[in-house]
PDB file of C-alpha atoms in Angstrom:
ATOM      1  CA  MET A  27     -10.675  14.436 -42.448  1.00  0.00           C
ATOM      2  CA  ARG A  28      -8.919  11.488 -40.800  1.00  0.00           C
ATOM      3  CA  ARG A  29      -6.487  13.830 -39.092  1.00  0.00           C
ATOM      4  CA  ILE A  30      -9.363  15.855 -37.638  1.00  0.00           C
ATOM      5  CA  ILE A  31     -10.892  12.723 -36.097  1.00  0.00           C
ATOM      6  CA  GLY A  32      -7.572  11.064 -35.209  1.00  0.00           C
ATOM      7  CA  ILE A  33      -6.088  13.881 -33.096  1.00  0.00           C
ATOM      8  CA  PRO A  34      -9.051  14.249 -30.692  1.00  0.00           C
ATOM      9  CA  LEU A  35      -9.332  10.469 -30.461  1.00  0.00           C
ATOM     10  CA  LEU A  36      -5.642  10.225 -29.590  1.00  0.00           C
ATOM     11  CA  LEU A  37      -6.020  12.949 -26.940  1.00  0.00           C
ATOM     12  CA  ILE A  38      -9.002  11.163 -25.399  1.00  0.00           C
ATOM     13  CA  ILE A  39      -7.090   7.876 -25.241  1.00  0.00           C
ATOM     14  CA  MET A  40      -4.077   9.577 -23.636  1.00  0.00           C
ATOM     15  CA  PHE A  41      -6.358  11.228 -21.072  1.00  0.00           C
ATOM     16  CA  LEU A  42      -8.038   7.933 -20.188  1.00  0.00           C
ATOM     17  CA  VAL A  43      -4.708   6.146 -19.783  1.00  0.00           C
ATOM     18  CA  ALA A  44      -3.350   8.952 -17.569  1.00  0.00           C
ATOM     19  CA  CYS A  45      -6.445   8.923 -15.363  1.00  0.00           C
ATOM     20  CA  SER A  46      -6.683   5.158 -15.024  1.00  0.00           C
ATOM     21  CA  GLU A  47      -5.697   3.488 -11.773  1.00  0.00           C
ATOM     22  CA  GLN A  48      -1.970   3.725 -11.343  1.00  0.00           C
ATOM     23  CA  SER A  49       0.240   1.455  -9.313  1.00  0.00           C
ATOM     24  CA  LYS A  50       0.944   2.683  -5.806  1.00  0.00           C
ATOM     25  CA  GLY A  51       4.558   1.659  -6.195  1.00  0.00           C
ATOM     26  CA  GLU A  52       6.699  -0.726  -4.176  1.00  0.00           C
ATOM     27  CA  LEU A  53       5.691  -1.355  -0.573  1.00  0.00           C
ATOM     28  CA  THR A  54       8.821  -0.618   1.454  1.00  0.00           C
ATOM     29  CA  ARG A  55       7.598  -0.366   5.051  1.00  0.00           C
ATOM     30  CA  ILE A  56       4.518  -0.539   7.229  1.00  0.00           C
ATOM     31  CA  ASP A  57       4.220   1.459  10.449  1.00  0.00           C
ATOM     32  CA  VAL A  58       1.720  -0.255  12.715  1.00  0.00           C
ATOM     33  CA  ILE A  59      -0.169   0.573  15.863  1.00  0.00           C
ATOM     34  CA  SER A  60      -1.552  -2.679  17.187  1.00  0.00           C
ATOM     35  CA  LEU A  61      -4.547  -2.295  19.466  1.00  0.00           C
ATOM     36  CA  PHE A  62      -5.135  -6.032  20.014  1.00  0.00           C
ATOM     37  CA  GLU A  63      -6.386  -6.811  23.518  1.00  0.00           C
ATOM     38  CA  GLU A  64      -6.421  -3.126  24.500  1.00  0.00           C
ATOM     39  CA  LYS A  65      -2.630  -2.906  24.100  1.00  0.00           C
ATOM     40  CA  ASN A  66      -1.131  -0.009  22.217  1.00  0.00           C
ATOM     41  CA  ILE A  67       2.019  -1.407  20.593  1.00  0.00           C
ATOM     42  CA  GLU A  68       3.860   0.481  17.852  1.00  0.00           C
ATOM     43  CA  TYR A  69       6.230  -1.298  15.491  1.00  0.00           C
ATOM     44  CA  HIS A  70       7.477  -1.409  11.899  1.00  0.00           C
ATOM     45  CA  ILE A  71       7.257  -4.189   9.348  1.00  0.00           C
ATOM     46  CA  GLN A  72      10.206  -4.095   6.962  1.00  0.00           C
ATOM     47  CA  LEU A  73      11.062  -7.719   6.251  1.00  0.00           C
ATOM     48  CA  GLU A  74      10.465  -8.471   2.586  1.00  0.00           C
ATOM     49  CA  GLU A  75       8.665 -11.756   3.252  1.00  0.00           C
ATOM     50  CA  GLU A  76       6.226 -10.101   5.699  1.00  0.00           C
ATOM     51  CA  LEU A  77       5.618  -7.190   3.305  1.00  0.00           C
ATOM     52  CA  THR A  78       4.909  -9.697   0.542  1.00  0.00           C
ATOM     53  CA  LEU A  79       2.420 -11.595   2.716  1.00  0.00           C
ATOM     54  CA  VAL A  80       0.594  -8.360   3.557  1.00  0.00           C
ATOM     55  CA  GLU A  81       0.566  -7.231  -0.092  1.00  0.00           C
ATOM     56  CA  ASN A  82      -0.779 -10.607  -1.226  1.00  0.00           C
ATOM     57  CA  ALA A  83      -3.584 -10.424   1.339  1.00  0.00           C
ATOM     58  CA  PHE A  84      -4.457  -6.852   0.343  1.00  0.00           C
ATOM     59  CA  GLN A  85      -4.727  -7.876  -3.315  1.00  0.00           C
ATOM     60  CA  LYS A  86      -7.647 -10.106  -2.277  1.00  0.00           C
ATOM     61  CA  VAL A  87      -9.620  -7.327  -0.537  1.00  0.00           C
ATOM     62  CA  ASN A  88     -13.068  -6.704  -2.001  1.00  0.00           C
ATOM     63  CA  TRP A  89     -13.072  -2.866  -2.155  1.00  0.00           C
ATOM     64  CA  GLN A  90     -16.123  -0.610  -2.235  1.00  0.00           C
ATOM     65  CA  PRO A  91     -14.642   2.840  -2.983  1.00  0.00           C
ATOM     66  CA  ASN A  92     -17.716   4.965  -2.308  1.00  0.00           C
ATOM     67  CA  ALA A  93     -18.879   3.338   0.930  1.00  0.00           C
ATOM     68  CA  GLU A  94     -18.475   5.241   4.209  1.00  0.00           C
ATOM     69  CA  PRO A  95     -19.110   2.761   7.024  1.00  0.00           C
ATOM     70  CA  LYS A  96     -19.222   3.566  10.701  1.00  0.00           C
ATOM     71  CA  MET A  97     -17.637   0.999  12.964  1.00  0.00           C
ATOM     72  CA  SER A  98     -18.837   0.410  16.521  1.00  0.00           C
ATOM     73  CA  LYS A  99     -15.388  -0.125  18.032  1.00  0.00           C
ATOM     74  CA  GLU A 100     -11.807   0.992  17.576  1.00  0.00           C
ATOM     75  CA  PRO A 101      -9.765  -0.891  14.960  1.00  0.00           C
ATOM     76  CA  ASP A 102      -7.527  -3.785  15.956  1.00  0.00           C
ATOM     77  CA  VAL A 103      -4.727  -2.393  13.802  1.00  0.00           C
ATOM     78  CA  GLU A 104      -3.909   1.015  12.357  1.00  0.00           C
ATOM     79  CA  ALA A 105      -1.261   0.842   9.654  1.00  0.00           C
ATOM     80  CA  VAL A 106       0.525   3.289   7.381  1.00  0.00           C
ATOM     81  CA  PHE A 107       1.851   1.713   4.197  1.00  0.00           C
ATOM     82  CA  PHE A 108       4.884   3.410   2.621  1.00  0.00           C
ATOM     83  CA  TYR A 109       5.109   3.074  -1.165  1.00  0.00           C
ATOM     84  CA  THR A 110       8.109   4.133  -3.239  1.00  0.00           C
ATOM     85  CA  SER A 111       7.613   4.597  -6.970  1.00  0.00           C
ATOM     86  CA  ASP A 112      10.714   6.652  -7.784  1.00  0.00           C
ATOM     87  CA  GLU A 113      13.786   7.192  -5.648  1.00  0.00           C
ATOM     88  CA  ASN A 114      13.707  10.908  -6.491  1.00  0.00           C
ATOM     89  CA  MET A 115      10.138  11.335  -5.274  1.00  0.00           C
ATOM     90  CA  PRO A 116       8.754  11.240  -1.726  1.00  0.00           C
ATOM     91  CA  GLU A 117       7.074   8.082  -0.504  1.00  0.00           C
ATOM     92  CA  ARG A 118       3.320   7.740  -0.932  1.00  0.00           C
ATOM     93  CA  LEU A 119       1.481   6.978   2.292  1.00  0.00           C
ATOM     94  CA  VAL A 120      -1.774   5.033   2.550  1.00  0.00           C
ATOM     95  CA  ASN A 121      -3.536   4.740   5.919  1.00  0.00           C
ATOM     96  CA  TYR A 122      -5.515   1.651   6.844  1.00  0.00           C
ATOM     97  CA  LYS A 123      -7.721   0.763   9.791  1.00  0.00           C
ATOM     98  CA  ILE A 124      -8.312  -2.955  10.190  1.00  0.00           C
ATOM     99  CA  TRP A 125     -10.894  -4.844  12.239  1.00  0.00           C
ATOM    100  CA  PHE A 126     -10.630  -8.611  12.635  1.00  0.00           C
ATOM    101  CA  THR A 127     -14.098 -10.083  13.145  1.00  0.00           C
ATOM    102  CA  GLN A 128     -14.405 -12.834  15.729  1.00  0.00           C
ATOM    103  CA  GLY A 129     -16.569 -15.804  14.839  1.00  0.00           C
ATOM    104  CA  ASN A 130     -16.356 -15.712  11.060  1.00  0.00           C
ATOM    105  CA  ASP A 131     -12.646 -14.767  11.063  1.00  0.00           C
ATOM    106  CA  THR A 132     -12.921 -12.131   8.340  1.00  0.00           C
ATOM    107  CA  ALA A 133     -11.442  -8.640   8.272  1.00  0.00           C
ATOM    108  CA  THR A 134     -12.933  -5.240   7.579  1.00  0.00           C
ATOM    109  CA  ILE A 135     -10.591  -2.568   6.253  1.00  0.00           C
ATOM    110  CA  ILE A 136     -10.988   1.180   5.743  1.00  0.00           C
ATOM    111  CA  SER A 137      -8.455   2.917   3.515  1.00  0.00           C
ATOM    112  CA  ASP A 138      -7.810   6.570   2.754  1.00  0.00           C
ATOM    113  CA  HIS A 139      -6.738   5.676  -0.810  1.00  0.00           C
ATOM    114  CA  PRO A 140      -9.364   7.052  -3.246  1.00  0.00           C
ATOM    115  CA  ASN A 141      -9.610   3.793  -5.243  1.00  0.00           C
ATOM    116  CA  GLU A 142     -10.179   1.647  -2.157  1.00  0.00           C
ATOM    117  CA  GLY A 143     -12.333   3.111   0.632  1.00  0.00           C
ATOM    118  CA  PHE A 144     -14.090   0.263   2.481  1.00  0.00           C
ATOM    119  CA  GLY A 145     -13.172  -3.378   1.999  1.00  0.00           C
ATOM    120  CA  THR A 146     -13.613  -6.879   3.333  1.00  0.00           C
ATOM    121  CA  LEU A 147     -11.241  -9.794   3.370  1.00  0.00           C
ATOM    122  CA  ASP A 148     -12.184 -13.476   3.422  1.00  0.00           C
ATOM    123  CA  LYS A 149     -11.307 -15.898   6.206  1.00  0.00           C
ATOM    124  CA  GLY A 150      -8.064 -17.383   4.855  1.00  0.00           C
ATOM    125  CA  ASN A 151      -6.497 -14.080   3.856  1.00  0.00           C
ATOM    126  CA  ALA A 152      -7.694 -12.361   7.026  1.00  0.00           C
ATOM    127  CA  GLU A 153      -6.034 -15.063   9.129  1.00  0.00           C
ATOM    128  CA  SER A 154      -2.703 -14.723   7.312  1.00  0.00           C
ATOM    129  CA  LEU A 155      -2.870 -10.927   7.641  1.00  0.00           C
ATOM    130  CA  LYS A 156      -3.642 -11.189  11.354  1.00  0.00           C
ATOM    131  CA  ASP A 157      -0.774 -13.670  11.813  1.00  0.00           C
ATOM    132  CA  VAL A 158       1.706 -11.199  10.275  1.00  0.00           C
ATOM    133  CA  PHE A 159       0.497  -8.358  12.493  1.00  0.00           C
ATOM    134  CA  MET A 160       0.430 -10.522  15.641  1.00  0.00           C
ATOM    135  CA  LYS A 161       3.878 -12.030  14.963  1.00  0.00           C
ATOM    136  CA  ALA A 162       5.433  -8.642  14.292  1.00  0.00           C
ATOM    137  CA  SER A 163       3.861  -7.119  17.423  1.00  0.00           C
ATOM    138  CA  GLN A 164       5.184  -9.936  19.626  1.00  0.00           C
ATOM    139  CA  THR A 165       8.768  -9.411  18.470  1.00  0.00           C
ATOM    140  CA  LYS A 166       8.720  -5.742  19.502  1.00  0.00           C
TER     141      LYS A 166
END
């Protein structure tokens, strides 16, 4: 009797673990189109310290996966994050559109990753994220 209950329970647990949110992998590069001040500047972020700053900021985003907002203007930044989870597999790409809000200095982010969707970022993290994007765009 225990075996009859144990096997389906084990299968259910394995299914739940497999379907749970998985890590995207290691962030290796960000391709950016910066639209600040009506300029269209394309560049790459590959320095480990800048990637770490961006990752740390994105860990603080308050995501709402099922929201589908409509923004009234074009994003300030469009970015493609490249994640590597296994050297034998292709990179995973996640597209982001980022708006930096004047006045309250927050950021609004739309992601094409199914677990993210629409998100907001508080003032401190939005400022550090904007600094990375502005600094990188000025060096290109």
